PDB file of C-alpha atoms in Angstrom:
ATOM      1  CA  MET K   1      -5.789  10.617 -37.501  1.00  0.00           C
ATOM      2  CA  GLU K   2      -7.833  10.416 -34.284  1.00  0.00           C
ATOM      3  CA  GLU K   3     -11.080  10.038 -36.244  1.00  0.00           C
ATOM      4  CA  ASP K   4      -9.529   7.197 -38.231  1.00  0.00           C
ATOM      5  CA  LEU K   5      -8.464   5.533 -34.991  1.00  0.00           C
ATOM      6  CA  LYS K   6     -11.999   5.746 -33.632  1.00  0.00           C
ATOM      7  CA  VAL K   7     -13.253   3.906 -36.699  1.00  0.00           C
ATOM      8  CA  ILE K   8     -10.484   1.304 -36.425  1.00  0.00           C
ATOM      9  CA  PHE K   9     -11.210   0.539 -32.787  1.00  0.00           C
ATOM     10  CA  SER K  10     -14.991   0.583 -33.113  1.00  0.00           C
ATOM     11  CA  LYS K  11     -15.101  -1.847 -36.052  1.00  0.00           C
ATOM     12  CA  TYR K  12     -11.894  -3.639 -35.143  1.00  0.00           C
ATOM     13  CA  ASP K  13     -10.784  -6.136 -37.767  1.00  0.00           C
ATOM     14  CA  THR K  14      -7.248  -7.518 -38.140  1.00  0.00           C
ATOM     15  CA  GLN K  15      -7.130  -6.959 -41.885  1.00  0.00           C
ATOM     16  CA  MET K  16      -8.394  -3.404 -41.456  1.00  0.00           C
ATOM     17  CA  VAL K  17      -5.709  -2.734 -38.822  1.00  0.00           C
ATOM     18  CA  GLU K  18      -2.957  -4.074 -41.068  1.00  0.00           C
ATOM     19  CA  THR K  19      -4.101  -1.901 -43.967  1.00  0.00           C
ATOM     20  CA  PHE K  20      -4.291   1.128 -41.693  1.00  0.00           C
ATOM     21  CA  LEU K  21      -0.748   0.547 -40.399  1.00  0.00           C
ATOM     22  CA  ASP K  22       0.590  -0.011 -43.902  1.00  0.00           C
ATOM     23  CA  ASN K  23      -0.779   3.371 -44.923  1.00  0.00           C
ATOM     24  CA  ASN K  24       0.000   5.373 -41.774  1.00  0.00           C
ATOM     25  CA  HIS K  25       2.923   3.827 -39.877  1.00  0.00           C
ATOM     26  CA  GLU K  26       5.436   6.258 -41.412  1.00  0.00           C
ATOM     27  CA  ASN K  27       3.626   9.097 -39.644  1.00  0.00           C
ATOM     28  CA  THR K  28       4.854   7.579 -36.393  1.00  0.00           C
ATOM     29  CA  ASP K  29       4.761  10.680 -34.199  1.00  0.00           C
ATOM     30  CA  GLU K  30       1.268  11.647 -35.300  1.00  0.00           C
ATOM     31  CA  LEU K  31       0.013   8.084 -34.869  1.00  0.00           C
ATOM     32  CA  LEU K  32       1.502   7.769 -31.371  1.00  0.00           C
ATOM     33  CA  GLU K  33      -0.002  11.085 -30.305  1.00  0.00           C
ATOM     34  CA  GLY K  34      -3.364  10.109 -31.781  1.00  0.00           C
ATOM     35  CA  MET K  35      -3.420   6.815 -29.890  1.00  0.00           C
ATOM     36  CA  ILE K  36      -2.526   8.507 -26.587  1.00  0.00           C
ATOM     37  CA  ASN K  37      -5.258  11.113 -27.056  1.00  0.00           C
ATOM     38  CA  PHE K  38      -7.723   8.372 -27.966  1.00  0.00           C
ATOM     39  CA  GLN K  39      -6.836   6.481 -24.780  1.00  0.00           C
ATOM     40  CA  ASN K  40      -7.312   9.575 -22.622  1.00  0.00           C
ATOM     41  CA  GLU K  41     -10.676  10.228 -24.236  1.00  0.00           C
ATOM     42  CA  CYS K  42     -11.788   6.635 -23.700  1.00  0.00           C
ATOM     43  CA  PHE K  43     -10.740   6.699 -20.051  1.00  0.00           C
ATOM     44  CA  ASN K  44     -12.665   9.885 -19.341  1.00  0.00           C
ATOM     45  CA  SER K  45     -15.809   8.662 -21.090  1.00  0.00           C
ATOM     46  CA  VAL K  46     -15.974   5.122 -19.680  1.00  0.00           C
ATOM     47  CA  LYS K  47     -13.996   5.365 -16.445  1.00  0.00           C
ATOM     48  CA  ASN K  48     -16.883   3.807 -14.526  1.00  0.00           C
ATOM     49  CA  LYS K  49     -17.319   0.997 -17.070  1.00  0.00           C
ATOM     50  CA  GLU K  50     -14.254  -1.091 -16.453  1.00  0.00           C
ATOM     51  CA  GLU K  51     -15.317  -3.915 -18.767  1.00  0.00           C
ATOM     52  CA  ASN K  52     -15.643  -1.587 -21.781  1.00  0.00           C
ATOM     53  CA  LEU K  53     -12.337   0.078 -20.981  1.00  0.00           C
ATOM     54  CA  GLY K  54     -10.653  -3.313 -20.726  1.00  0.00           C
ATOM     55  CA  ILE K  55     -11.906  -4.306 -24.179  1.00  0.00           C
ATOM     56  CA  THR K  56     -10.622  -1.043 -25.665  1.00  0.00           C
ATOM     57  CA  ASN K  57      -7.239  -1.461 -23.981  1.00  0.00           C
ATOM     58  CA  GLN K  58      -6.889  -4.961 -25.406  1.00  0.00           C
ATOM     59  CA  LYS K  59      -7.634  -3.691 -28.920  1.00  0.00           C
ATOM     60  CA  ILE K  60      -4.966  -1.013 -28.512  1.00  0.00           C
ATOM     61  CA  LEU K  61      -2.435  -3.589 -27.299  1.00  0.00           C
ATOM     62  CA  ASN K  62      -3.224  -5.765 -30.317  1.00  0.00           C
ATOM     63  CA  VAL K  63      -2.507  -2.815 -32.612  1.00  0.00           C
ATOM     64  CA  VAL K  64       0.778  -2.069 -30.816  1.00  0.00           C
ATOM     65  CA  ASP K  65       1.777  -5.719 -31.010  1.00  0.00           C
ATOM     66  CA  LEU K  66       1.147  -5.833 -34.755  1.00  0.00           C
ATOM     67  CA  TRP K  67       2.793  -2.455 -35.312  1.00  0.00           C
ATOM     68  CA  THR K  68       6.015  -3.409 -33.526  1.00  0.00           C
ATOM     69  CA  LYS K  69       6.138  -6.777 -35.302  1.00  0.00           C
ATOM     70  CA  LYS K  70       5.821  -5.309 -38.804  1.00  0.00           C
ATOM     71  CA  TYR K  71       7.465  -1.921 -38.412  1.00  0.00           C
ATOM     72  CA  GLY K  72       9.784  -2.077 -35.427  1.00  0.00           C
ATOM     73  CA  SER K  73      12.158   0.367 -37.108  1.00  0.00           C
ATOM     74  CA  ASP K  74       9.549   3.107 -36.605  1.00  0.00           C
ATOM     75  CA  PHE K  75      10.653   3.303 -32.953  1.00  0.00           C
ATOM     76  CA  GLY K  76      14.310   4.066 -33.485  1.00  0.00           C
ATOM     77  CA  THR K  77      14.395   7.208 -31.321  1.00  0.00           C
ATOM     78  CA  GLU K  78      14.153   7.502 -27.560  1.00  0.00           C
ATOM     79  CA  GLU K  79      11.234   9.913 -27.872  1.00  0.00           C
ATOM     80  CA  ARG K  80       9.207   7.387 -29.876  1.00  0.00           C
ATOM     81  CA  LYS K  81      10.049   4.581 -27.476  1.00  0.00           C
ATOM     82  CA  ASN K  82       8.801   6.773 -24.638  1.00  0.00           C
ATOM     83  CA  GLY K  83       5.585   7.434 -26.561  1.00  0.00           C
ATOM     84  CA  LEU K  84       5.111   3.703 -27.020  1.00  0.00           C
ATOM     85  CA  LYS K  85       5.855   3.140 -23.349  1.00  0.00           C
ATOM     86  CA  LYS K  86       3.129   5.635 -22.431  1.00  0.00           C
ATOM     87  CA  ILE K  87       0.600   3.748 -24.566  1.00  0.00           C
ATOM     88  CA  LEU K  88       1.538   0.494 -22.816  1.00  0.00           C
ATOM     89  CA  ILE K  89       1.102   2.115 -19.410  1.00  0.00           C
ATOM     90  CA  LEU K  90      -2.258   3.668 -20.282  1.00  0.00           C
ATOM     91  CA  SER K  91      -3.432   0.278 -21.600  1.00  0.00           C
ATOM     92  CA  LYS K  92      -2.361  -1.391 -18.345  1.00  0.00           C
ATOM     93  CA  ALA K  93      -0.225  -3.822 -20.293  1.00  0.00           C
ATOM     94  CA  SER K  94       1.039  -6.868 -18.432  1.00  0.00           C
ATOM     95  CA  ARG K  95       4.701  -7.279 -17.620  1.00  0.00           C
ATOM     96  CA  GLU K  96       4.912 -10.013 -20.251  1.00  0.00           C
ATOM     97  CA  SER K  97       3.590  -7.679 -22.960  1.00  0.00           C
ATOM     98  CA  VAL K  98       6.005  -4.905 -21.993  1.00  0.00           C
ATOM     99  CA  LEU K  99       9.003  -7.237 -21.930  1.00  0.00           C
ATOM    100  CA  THR K 100       8.026  -8.885 -25.217  1.00  0.00           C
ATOM    101  CA  ILE K 101       7.803  -5.550 -27.010  1.00  0.00           C
ATOM    102  CA  SER K 102      10.925  -4.248 -25.270  1.00  0.00           C
ATOM    103  CA  ILE K 103      12.962  -7.237 -26.429  1.00  0.00           C
ATOM    104  CA  ARG K 104      11.454  -6.968 -29.907  1.00  0.00           C
ATOM    105  CA  LEU K 105      12.629  -3.371 -30.217  1.00  0.00           C
ATOM    106  CA  ASP K 106      15.841  -3.944 -28.278  1.00  0.00           C
ATOM    107  CA  GLY K 107      14.774  -1.084 -26.061  1.00  0.00           C
ATOM    108  CA  GLN K 108      15.165  -0.514 -22.340  1.00  0.00           C
ATOM    109  CA  TYR K 109      12.102   0.227 -20.250  1.00  0.00           C
ATOM    110  CA  GLU K 110      12.313   1.320 -16.643  1.00  0.00           C
ATOM    111  CA  ARG K 111      11.000  -1.285 -14.233  1.00  0.00           C
ATOM    112  CA  THR K 112       8.009   0.402 -12.674  1.00  0.00           C
ATOM    113  CA  ILE K 113       4.787  -0.574 -10.943  1.00  0.00           C
ATOM    114  CA  HIS K 114       3.068  -0.693 -14.348  1.00  0.00           C
ATOM    115  CA  MET K 115       5.080  -3.740 -15.418  1.00  0.00           C
ATOM    116  CA  TYR K 116       3.590  -6.026 -12.778  1.00  0.00           C
ATOM    117  CA  ALA K 117       0.136  -7.341 -12.010  1.00  0.00           C
ATOM    118  CA  ALA K 118      -1.294  -6.223  -8.664  1.00  0.00           C
ATOM    119  CA  LYS K 119      -1.835  -9.846  -7.642  1.00  0.00           C
ATOM    120  CA  ASP K 120       1.816 -10.736  -8.330  1.00  0.00           C
ATOM    121  CA  ILE K 121       3.072  -7.786  -6.272  1.00  0.00           C
ATOM    122  CA  ALA K 122       0.833  -8.654  -3.317  1.00  0.00           C
ATOM    123  CA  GLU K 123       1.859 -12.314  -3.370  1.00  0.00           C
ATOM    124  CA  GLN K 124       5.596 -11.623  -3.428  1.00  0.00           C
ATOM    125  CA  MET K 125       5.279  -9.028  -0.650  1.00  0.00           C
ATOM    126  CA  ALA K 126       3.461 -11.636   1.452  1.00  0.00           C
ATOM    127  CA  LEU K 127       6.339 -14.085   0.980  1.00  0.00           C
ATOM    128  CA  ILE K 128       8.815 -11.377   1.986  1.00  0.00           C
ATOM    129  CA  ASP K 129       6.838 -10.476   5.102  1.00  0.00           C
ATOM    130  CA  LYS K 130       6.558 -14.114   6.101  1.00  0.00           C
ATOM    131  CA  GLU K 131      10.333 -14.441   5.807  1.00  0.00           C
ATOM    132  CA  LYS K 132      10.877 -11.331   7.908  1.00  0.00           C
ATOM    133  CA  LEU K 133       8.460 -12.661  10.517  1.00  0.00           C
ATOM    134  CA  GLY K 134      10.533 -15.836  10.640  1.00  0.00           C
ATOM    135  CA  GLU K 135      13.678 -13.760  11.169  1.00  0.00           C
ATOM    136  CA  LEU K 136      12.000 -12.123  14.159  1.00  0.00           C
ATOM    137  CA  ILE K 137      11.258 -15.504  15.709  1.00  0.00           C
ATOM    138  CA  GLU K 138      14.891 -16.559  15.351  1.00  0.00           C
ATOM    139  CA  ASN K 139      16.133 -13.379  17.021  1.00  0.00           C
ATOM    140  CA  LYS K 140      14.736 -14.106  20.475  1.00  0.00           C
ATOM    141  CA  GLU K 141      17.666 -12.274  22.082  1.00  0.00           C
ATOM    142  CA  GLY K 142      16.242  -9.074  20.660  1.00  0.00           C
ATOM    143  CA  PHE K 143      13.346  -9.131  23.124  1.00  0.00           C
ATOM    144  CA  ASP K 144      13.469  -8.237  26.799  1.00  0.00           C
ATOM    145  CA  GLU K 145      12.929 -11.370  28.919  1.00  0.00           C
ATOM    146  CA  GLU K 146      10.875  -9.536  31.538  1.00  0.00           C
ATOM    147  CA  THR K 147       8.619  -7.300  29.446  1.00  0.00           C
ATOM    148  CA  GLY K 148       8.696  -9.043  26.088  1.00  0.00           C
ATOM    149  CA  MET K 149       9.362  -5.702  24.403  1.00  0.00           C
ATOM    150  CA  PRO K 150      11.689  -5.669  21.368  1.00  0.00           C
ATOM    151  CA  ASN K 151      14.947  -3.758  21.532  1.00  0.00           C
ATOM    152  CA  GLU K 152      15.610  -0.632  19.526  1.00  0.00           C
ATOM    153  CA  GLU K 153      17.439  -2.506  16.764  1.00  0.00           C
ATOM    154  CA  ILE K 154      14.460  -4.721  15.945  1.00  0.00           C
ATOM    155  CA  ILE K 155      12.062  -1.799  16.071  1.00  0.00           C
ATOM    156  CA  ASN K 156      14.295   0.198  13.707  1.00  0.00           C
ATOM    157  CA  GLN K 157      14.615  -2.708  11.270  1.00  0.00           C
ATOM    158  CA  ASN K 158      10.864  -2.985  10.917  1.00  0.00           C
ATOM    159  CA  ARG K 159      10.390   0.759  10.828  1.00  0.00           C
ATOM    160  CA  THR K 160      12.970   0.969   8.027  1.00  0.00           C
ATOM    161  CA  ARG K 161      11.115  -1.634   5.957  1.00  0.00           C
ATOM    162  CA  HIS K 162       7.805   0.115   6.585  1.00  0.00           C
ATOM    163  CA  ASN K 163       9.203   3.508   5.609  1.00  0.00           C
ATOM    164  CA  SER K 164      10.756   1.995   2.474  1.00  0.00           C
ATOM    165  CA  ILE K 165       7.339   0.762   1.353  1.00  0.00           C
ATOM    166  CA  VAL K 166       5.840   4.208   2.012  1.00  0.00           C
ATOM    167  CA  ARG K 167       8.550   5.973  -0.023  1.00  0.00           C
ATOM    168  CA  TRP K 168       8.365   3.381  -2.788  1.00  0.00           C
ATOM    169  CA  VAL K 169       4.614   3.866  -3.214  1.00  0.00           C
ATOM    170  CA  ALA K 170       4.957   7.648  -3.394  1.00  0.00           C
ATOM    171  CA  SER K 171       7.916   7.538  -5.790  1.00  0.00           C
ATOM    172  CA  GLN K 172       6.210   5.091  -8.152  1.00  0.00           C
ATOM    173  CA  ILE K 173       3.211   7.415  -8.435  1.00  0.00           C
ATOM    174  CA  LEU K 174       5.095  10.713  -8.739  1.00  0.00           C
ATOM    175  CA  TYR K 175       7.599   9.285 -11.222  1.00  0.00           C
ATOM    176  CA  ASN K 176       4.985   9.246 -13.976  1.00  0.00           C
ATOM    177  CA  GLU K 177       4.977  12.318 -16.168  1.00  0.00           C
ATOM    178  CA  SER K 178       1.263  12.699 -16.879  1.00  0.00           C
ATOM    179  CA  LYS K 179      -1.573  13.045 -14.402  1.00  0.00           C
ATOM    180  CA  PHE K 180      -3.366  10.215 -16.141  1.00  0.00           C
ATOM    181  CA  GLU K 181      -0.441   7.824 -15.629  1.00  0.00           C
ATOM    182  CA  GLN K 182      -0.261   8.886 -11.986  1.00  0.00           C
ATOM    183  CA  THR K 183      -3.960   8.086 -11.580  1.00  0.00           C
ATOM    184  CA  ILE K 184      -3.383   4.620 -13.031  1.00  0.00           C
ATOM    185  CA  ALA K 185      -0.502   4.101 -10.571  1.00  0.00           C
ATOM    186  CA  ILE K 186      -2.768   5.066  -7.654  1.00  0.00           C
ATOM    187  CA  GLU K 187      -5.364   2.580  -8.834  1.00  0.00           C
ATOM    188  CA  LYS K 188      -2.711  -0.139  -9.191  1.00  0.00           C
ATOM    189  CA  PHE K 189      -1.595   0.306  -5.569  1.00  0.00           C
ATOM    190  CA  ILE K 190      -5.195   0.206  -4.376  1.00  0.00           C
ATOM    191  CA  GLN K 191      -5.588  -3.076  -6.257  1.00  0.00           C
ATOM    192  CA  VAL K 192      -2.440  -4.383  -4.539  1.00  0.00           C
ATOM    193  CA  MET K 193      -4.015  -3.475  -1.187  1.00  0.00           C
ATOM    194  CA  VAL K 194      -7.151  -5.437  -2.091  1.00  0.00           C
ATOM    195  CA  TYR K 195      -5.036  -8.538  -2.708  1.00  0.00           C
ATOM    196  CA  CYS K 196      -3.036  -7.967   0.492  1.00  0.00           C
ATOM    197  CA  LEU K 197      -6.280  -7.826   2.430  1.00  0.00           C
ATOM    198  CA  SER K 198      -7.583 -11.004   0.771  1.00  0.00           C
ATOM    199  CA  ILE K 199      -4.478 -12.991   1.776  1.00  0.00           C
ATOM    200  CA  LYS K 200      -4.437 -11.342   5.223  1.00  0.00           C
ATOM    201  CA  ASN K 201      -1.048  -9.664   4.868  1.00  0.00           C
ATOM    202  CA  PHE K 202      -1.665  -6.637   7.055  1.00  0.00           C
ATOM    203  CA  ASN K 203       2.015  -5.690   7.205  1.00  0.00           C
ATOM    204  CA  SER K 204       2.387  -4.710   3.539  1.00  0.00           C
ATOM    205  CA  LEU K 205      -1.226  -3.546   3.478  1.00  0.00           C
ATOM    206  CA  TYR K 206      -0.468  -0.946   6.133  1.00  0.00           C
ATOM    207  CA  GLY K 207       2.737   0.195   4.395  1.00  0.00           C
ATOM    208  CA  ILE K 208       1.010   0.700   1.043  1.00  0.00           C
ATOM    209  CA  PHE K 209      -1.897   2.466   2.718  1.00  0.00           C
ATOM    210  CA  GLU K 210       0.509   4.830   4.474  1.00  0.00           C
ATOM    211  CA  GLY K 211       2.176   5.544   1.115  1.00  0.00           C
ATOM    212  CA  LEU K 212      -1.134   6.395  -0.543  1.00  0.00           C
ATOM    213  CA  ASN K 213      -2.126   8.404   2.512  1.00  0.00           C
ATOM    214  CA  SER K 214       1.183  10.311   2.664  1.00  0.00           C
ATOM    215  CA  ALA K 215       1.141  14.069   2.146  1.00  0.00           C
ATOM    216  CA  PRO K 216       2.746  14.085  -1.350  1.00  0.00           C
ATOM    217  CA  ILE K 217       0.037  11.726  -2.678  1.00  0.00           C
ATOM    218  CA  LYS K 218      -2.976  12.724  -0.601  1.00  0.00           C
ATOM    219  CA  ARG K 219      -2.721  16.341  -1.689  1.00  0.00           C
ATOM    220  CA  LEU K 220      -3.092  15.374  -5.379  1.00  0.00           C
ATOM    221  CA  THR K 221      -6.833  15.954  -5.130  1.00  0.00           C
ATOM    222  CA  LYS K 222      -7.424  16.114  -8.892  1.00  0.00           C
ATOM    223  CA  LEU K 223      -5.903  12.663  -9.327  1.00  0.00           C
ATOM    224  CA  TRP K 224      -8.114  11.206  -6.617  1.00  0.00           C
ATOM    225  CA  GLU K 225     -11.145  12.803  -8.256  1.00  0.00           C
ATOM    226  CA  LYS K 226     -10.297  10.947 -11.484  1.00  0.00           C
ATOM    227  CA  THR K 227      -9.787   7.639  -9.698  1.00  0.00           C
ATOM    228  CA  ARG K 228     -12.588   5.185 -10.411  1.00  0.00           C
ATOM    229  CA  ARG K 229     -15.313   4.945  -7.784  1.00  0.00           C
ATOM    230  CA  GLN K 230     -14.736   1.247  -7.298  1.00  0.00           C
ATOM    231  CA  GLU K 231     -11.100   1.847  -6.358  1.00  0.00           C
ATOM    232  CA  ILE K 232     -12.037   4.732  -4.062  1.00  0.00           C
ATOM    233  CA  ASN K 233     -14.441   2.394  -2.277  1.00  0.00           C
ATOM    234  CA  ASN K 234     -11.663  -0.168  -1.869  1.00  0.00           C
ATOM    235  CA  PHE K 235      -9.324   2.494  -0.488  1.00  0.00           C
ATOM    236  CA  GLU K 236     -11.955   3.617   2.014  1.00  0.00           C
ATOM    237  CA  VAL K 237     -12.323   0.046   3.301  1.00  0.00           C
ATOM    238  CA  VAL K 238      -8.619   0.002   4.204  1.00  0.00           C
ATOM    239  CA  GLU K 239      -8.772   3.583   5.489  1.00  0.00           C
ATOM    240  CA  ASN K 240     -11.532   2.589   7.903  1.00  0.00           C
ATOM    241  CA  LEU K 241      -9.589  -0.506   8.947  1.00  0.00           C
ATOM    242  CA  PHE K 242      -6.598   1.585  10.026  1.00  0.00           C
ATOM    243  CA  ALA K 243      -8.595   4.482  11.434  1.00  0.00           C
ATOM    244  CA  PRO K 244      -6.753   5.765  14.541  1.00  0.00           C
ATOM    245  CA  SER K 245      -9.978   6.441  16.435  1.00  0.00           C
ATOM    246  CA  GLU K 246     -10.502   4.575  19.698  1.00  0.00           C
ATOM    247  CA  ASN K 247      -6.933   3.366  19.758  1.00  0.00           C
ATOM    248  CA  TYR K 248      -7.123   1.623  16.355  1.00  0.00           C
ATOM    249  CA  SER K 249     -10.052  -0.454  17.513  1.00  0.00           C
ATOM    250  CA  GLN K 250     -11.199  -1.285  13.969  1.00  0.00           C
ATOM    251  CA  TYR K 251      -7.906  -2.993  13.184  1.00  0.00           C
ATOM    252  CA  LYS K 252      -7.701  -4.792  16.528  1.00  0.00           C
ATOM    253  CA  ASN K 253     -11.247  -6.079  16.295  1.00  0.00           C
ATOM    254  CA  HIS K 254     -10.647  -7.250  12.738  1.00  0.00           C
ATOM    255  CA  ILE K 255      -7.471  -9.099  13.779  1.00  0.00           C
ATOM    256  CA  TYR K 256      -9.207 -10.796  16.684  1.00  0.00           C
ATOM    257  CA  GLY K 257     -12.077 -11.752  14.421  1.00  0.00           C
ATOM    258  CA  ILE K 258      -9.748 -13.862  12.260  1.00  0.00           C
ATOM    259  CA  CYS K 259      -7.232 -14.880  14.912  1.00  0.00           C
ATOM    260  CA  ASP K 260      -7.820 -18.560  14.161  1.00  0.00           C
ATOM    261  CA  LYS K 261      -6.683 -18.132  10.554  1.00  0.00           C
ATOM    262  CA  ASN K 262      -3.308 -17.564   8.904  1.00  0.00           C
ATOM    263  CA  ILE K 263      -2.395 -13.888   8.907  1.00  0.00           C
ATOM    264  CA  ILE K 264       0.644 -11.623   8.847  1.00  0.00           C
ATOM    265  CA  PRO K 265       0.046  -8.775  11.313  1.00  0.00           C
ATOM    266  CA  THR K 266       1.290  -5.228  10.968  1.00  0.00           C
ATOM    267  CA  LEU K 267       4.660  -5.568  12.644  1.00  0.00           C
ATOM    268  CA  MET K 268       4.803  -1.801  13.126  1.00  0.00           C
ATOM    269  CA  PHE K 269       1.871  -2.160  15.523  1.00  0.00           C
ATOM    270  CA  SER K 270       2.688  -5.451  17.199  1.00  0.00           C
ATOM    271  CA  LEU K 271       6.328  -4.577  17.907  1.00  0.00           C
ATOM    272  CA  ASP K 272       6.410  -0.842  18.412  1.00  0.00           C
ATOM    273  CA  ASN K 273       3.019   0.370  19.594  1.00  0.00           C
ATOM    274  CA  THR K 274       1.564  -2.649  21.335  1.00  0.00           C
ATOM    275  CA  ASP K 275      -1.375  -0.698  22.641  1.00  0.00           C
ATOM    276  CA  LYS K 276      -2.541  -0.462  19.014  1.00  0.00           C
ATOM    277  CA  PHE K 277      -2.338  -4.213  18.651  1.00  0.00           C
ATOM    278  CA  GLU K 278      -3.735  -5.477  21.956  1.00  0.00           C
ATOM    279  CA  PRO K 279      -6.687  -4.292  24.085  1.00  0.00           C
ATOM    280  CA  LYS K 280      -5.690  -1.633  26.560  1.00  0.00           C
ATOM    281  CA  PHE K 281      -6.571  -2.077  30.215  1.00  0.00           C
ATOM    282  CA  GLU K 282      -5.359  -0.784  33.544  1.00  0.00           C
ATOM    283  CA  ASN K 283      -3.979  -2.767  36.451  1.00  0.00           C
ATOM    284  CA  PRO K 284      -5.163  -1.181  39.674  1.00  0.00           C
ATOM    285  CA  ASN K 285      -2.045  -2.506  41.435  1.00  0.00           C
ATOM    286  CA  THR K 286       0.386  -0.544  39.257  1.00  0.00           C
ATOM    287  CA  SER K 287       0.824   2.940  37.917  1.00  0.00           C
ATOM    288  CA  HIS K 288       1.096   1.672  34.324  1.00  0.00           C
ATOM    289  CA  LYS K 289      -1.761   2.820  32.111  1.00  0.00           C
ATOM    290  CA  ASN K 290      -1.236  -0.068  29.741  1.00  0.00           C
ATOM    291  CA  TYR K 291      -0.396  -3.068  31.849  1.00  0.00           C
ATOM    292  CA  PHE K 292      -0.142  -5.318  28.804  1.00  0.00           C
ATOM    293  CA  LYS K 293       3.232  -3.748  28.055  1.00  0.00           C
ATOM    294  CA  LEU K 294       4.520  -5.723  31.037  1.00  0.00           C
ATOM    295  CA  ARG K 295       3.595  -9.017  29.397  1.00  0.00           C
ATOM    296  CA  LYS K 296       6.113 -11.852  29.411  1.00  0.00           C
ATOM    297  CA  SER K 297       8.204 -12.453  26.313  1.00  0.00           C
ATOM    298  CA  GLU K 298       6.865 -15.983  25.876  1.00  0.00           C
ATOM    299  CA  ARG K 299       3.415 -14.577  25.249  1.00  0.00           C
ATOM    300  CA  VAL K 300       4.814 -12.421  22.445  1.00  0.00           C
ATOM    301  CA  PHE K 301       6.582 -15.362  20.861  1.00  0.00           C
ATOM    302  CA  ASP K 302       3.599 -17.663  21.124  1.00  0.00           C
ATOM    303  CA  ARG K 303       1.604 -15.174  19.100  1.00  0.00           C
ATOM    304  CA  LEU K 304       4.329 -14.494  16.542  1.00  0.00           C
ATOM    305  CA  LYS K 305       5.081 -18.196  16.127  1.00  0.00           C
ATOM    306  CA  GLY K 306       1.425 -18.781  15.393  1.00  0.00           C
ATOM    307  CA  TYR K 307       1.545 -16.211  12.612  1.00  0.00           C
ATOM    308  CA  SER K 308       4.860 -17.480  11.241  1.00  0.00           C
ATOM    309  CA  VAL K 309       3.372 -20.823  10.158  1.00  0.00           C
ATOM    310  CA  THR K 310       1.225 -19.095   7.545  1.00  0.00           C
ATOM    311  CA  GLU K 311       1.266 -21.057   4.292  1.00  0.00           C
ATOM    312  CA  PHE K 312       0.575 -19.640   0.845  1.00  0.00           C
ATOM    313  CA  ASN K 313      -0.429 -21.473  -2.303  1.00  0.00           C
ATOM    314  CA  PHE K 314       1.687 -19.339  -4.627  1.00  0.00           C
ATOM    315  CA  GLN K 315       5.335 -19.603  -5.616  1.00  0.00           C
ATOM    316  CA  LYS K 316       8.253 -17.218  -5.415  1.00  0.00           C
ATOM    317  CA  ASP K 317       8.995 -15.116  -8.499  1.00  0.00           C
ATOM    318  CA  ASN K 318      12.711 -14.628  -7.892  1.00  0.00           C
ATOM    319  CA  ALA K 319      13.117 -11.460  -9.973  1.00  0.00           C
ATOM    320  CA  LEU K 320      10.092  -9.632  -8.559  1.00  0.00           C
ATOM    321  CA  TYR K 321      10.748 -10.986  -5.058  1.00  0.00           C
ATOM    322  CA  GLN K 322      14.258  -9.519  -4.996  1.00  0.00           C
ATOM    323  CA  GLU K 323      13.110  -6.191  -6.397  1.00  0.00           C
ATOM    324  CA  LEU K 324      10.399  -5.868  -3.764  1.00  0.00           C
ATOM    325  CA  ARG K 325      12.709  -6.999  -0.997  1.00  0.00           C
ATOM    326  CA  THR K 326      15.324  -4.356  -1.801  1.00  0.00           C
ATOM    327  CA  PHE K 327      13.182  -1.926  -3.825  1.00  0.00           C
ATOM    328  CA  SER K 328      15.978  -1.895  -6.383  1.00  0.00           C
ATOM    329  CA  PHE K 329      13.676  -0.406  -9.003  1.00  0.00           C
ATOM    330  CA  LEU K 330      12.792   3.224  -8.746  1.00  0.00           C
ATOM    331  CA  LEU K 331      12.828   3.861  -5.022  1.00  0.00           C
TER     332      LEU K 331
END
């Protein structure tokens, strides 16, 4: 079966695929297993050739689309639906493809990270963070008038959101059964980080980075070894940005370098650990090592108000927006 699949995908022709399915679709379990093995083999052989892998994935999706159209009854059991779901995940199918096939088979697929494009996730998280930044501005009573420091309630609210992102990232990766699917999930989150960085949303960027850098994920060394070099390079860019050395100087310098542009800062830094967000200096007239912590509240609000006017050229996707706001899927 696997040798036949290699021929099908190398010479790919619609008529050939139809004939192959007509002759082999009844051997559903064997065909599903053969396609999964073929995908794993392709990934391992061309993992550094993304363009070739993308072409192969599209061919596989075309076969699945035709198969489910003509012989949807082949997937009547939960085990077969799960096998089909695995093929869709390994092919990095779009949410639209997954939903189309799901509706076609009247099946239920868990809403996971694999259903959404990295760009869509990053954009909706940016809209959420902008809204939360606006909520901070409206809650001026939550900041001390003398020092400008937020009260414990505000700090906890932002810490809760941050920790939710961290747990969500880890759970979405570990939920997958196979190591290969987990590797794809890691790569998807790295791609989300790339988009977050491009639209200057450092709040979600930091949360996702912390999730990927958390102990349960970081210790999966074999998965990281299988992650494509390009994605590892992208991860290292963010890792260097949030390096704790010299009081997070890389992040602070980066923020100050684009301070005239629309950004969403890491609220965990700007609200809780201000010495990570602002330059540290000593006032010889006080005993405080970080005199900036005595700043006036108006200075805090001037900065936050400046960030809150950030405008984006993308629209809200209500379904995805709500899921990412509450993490209602697979937290």
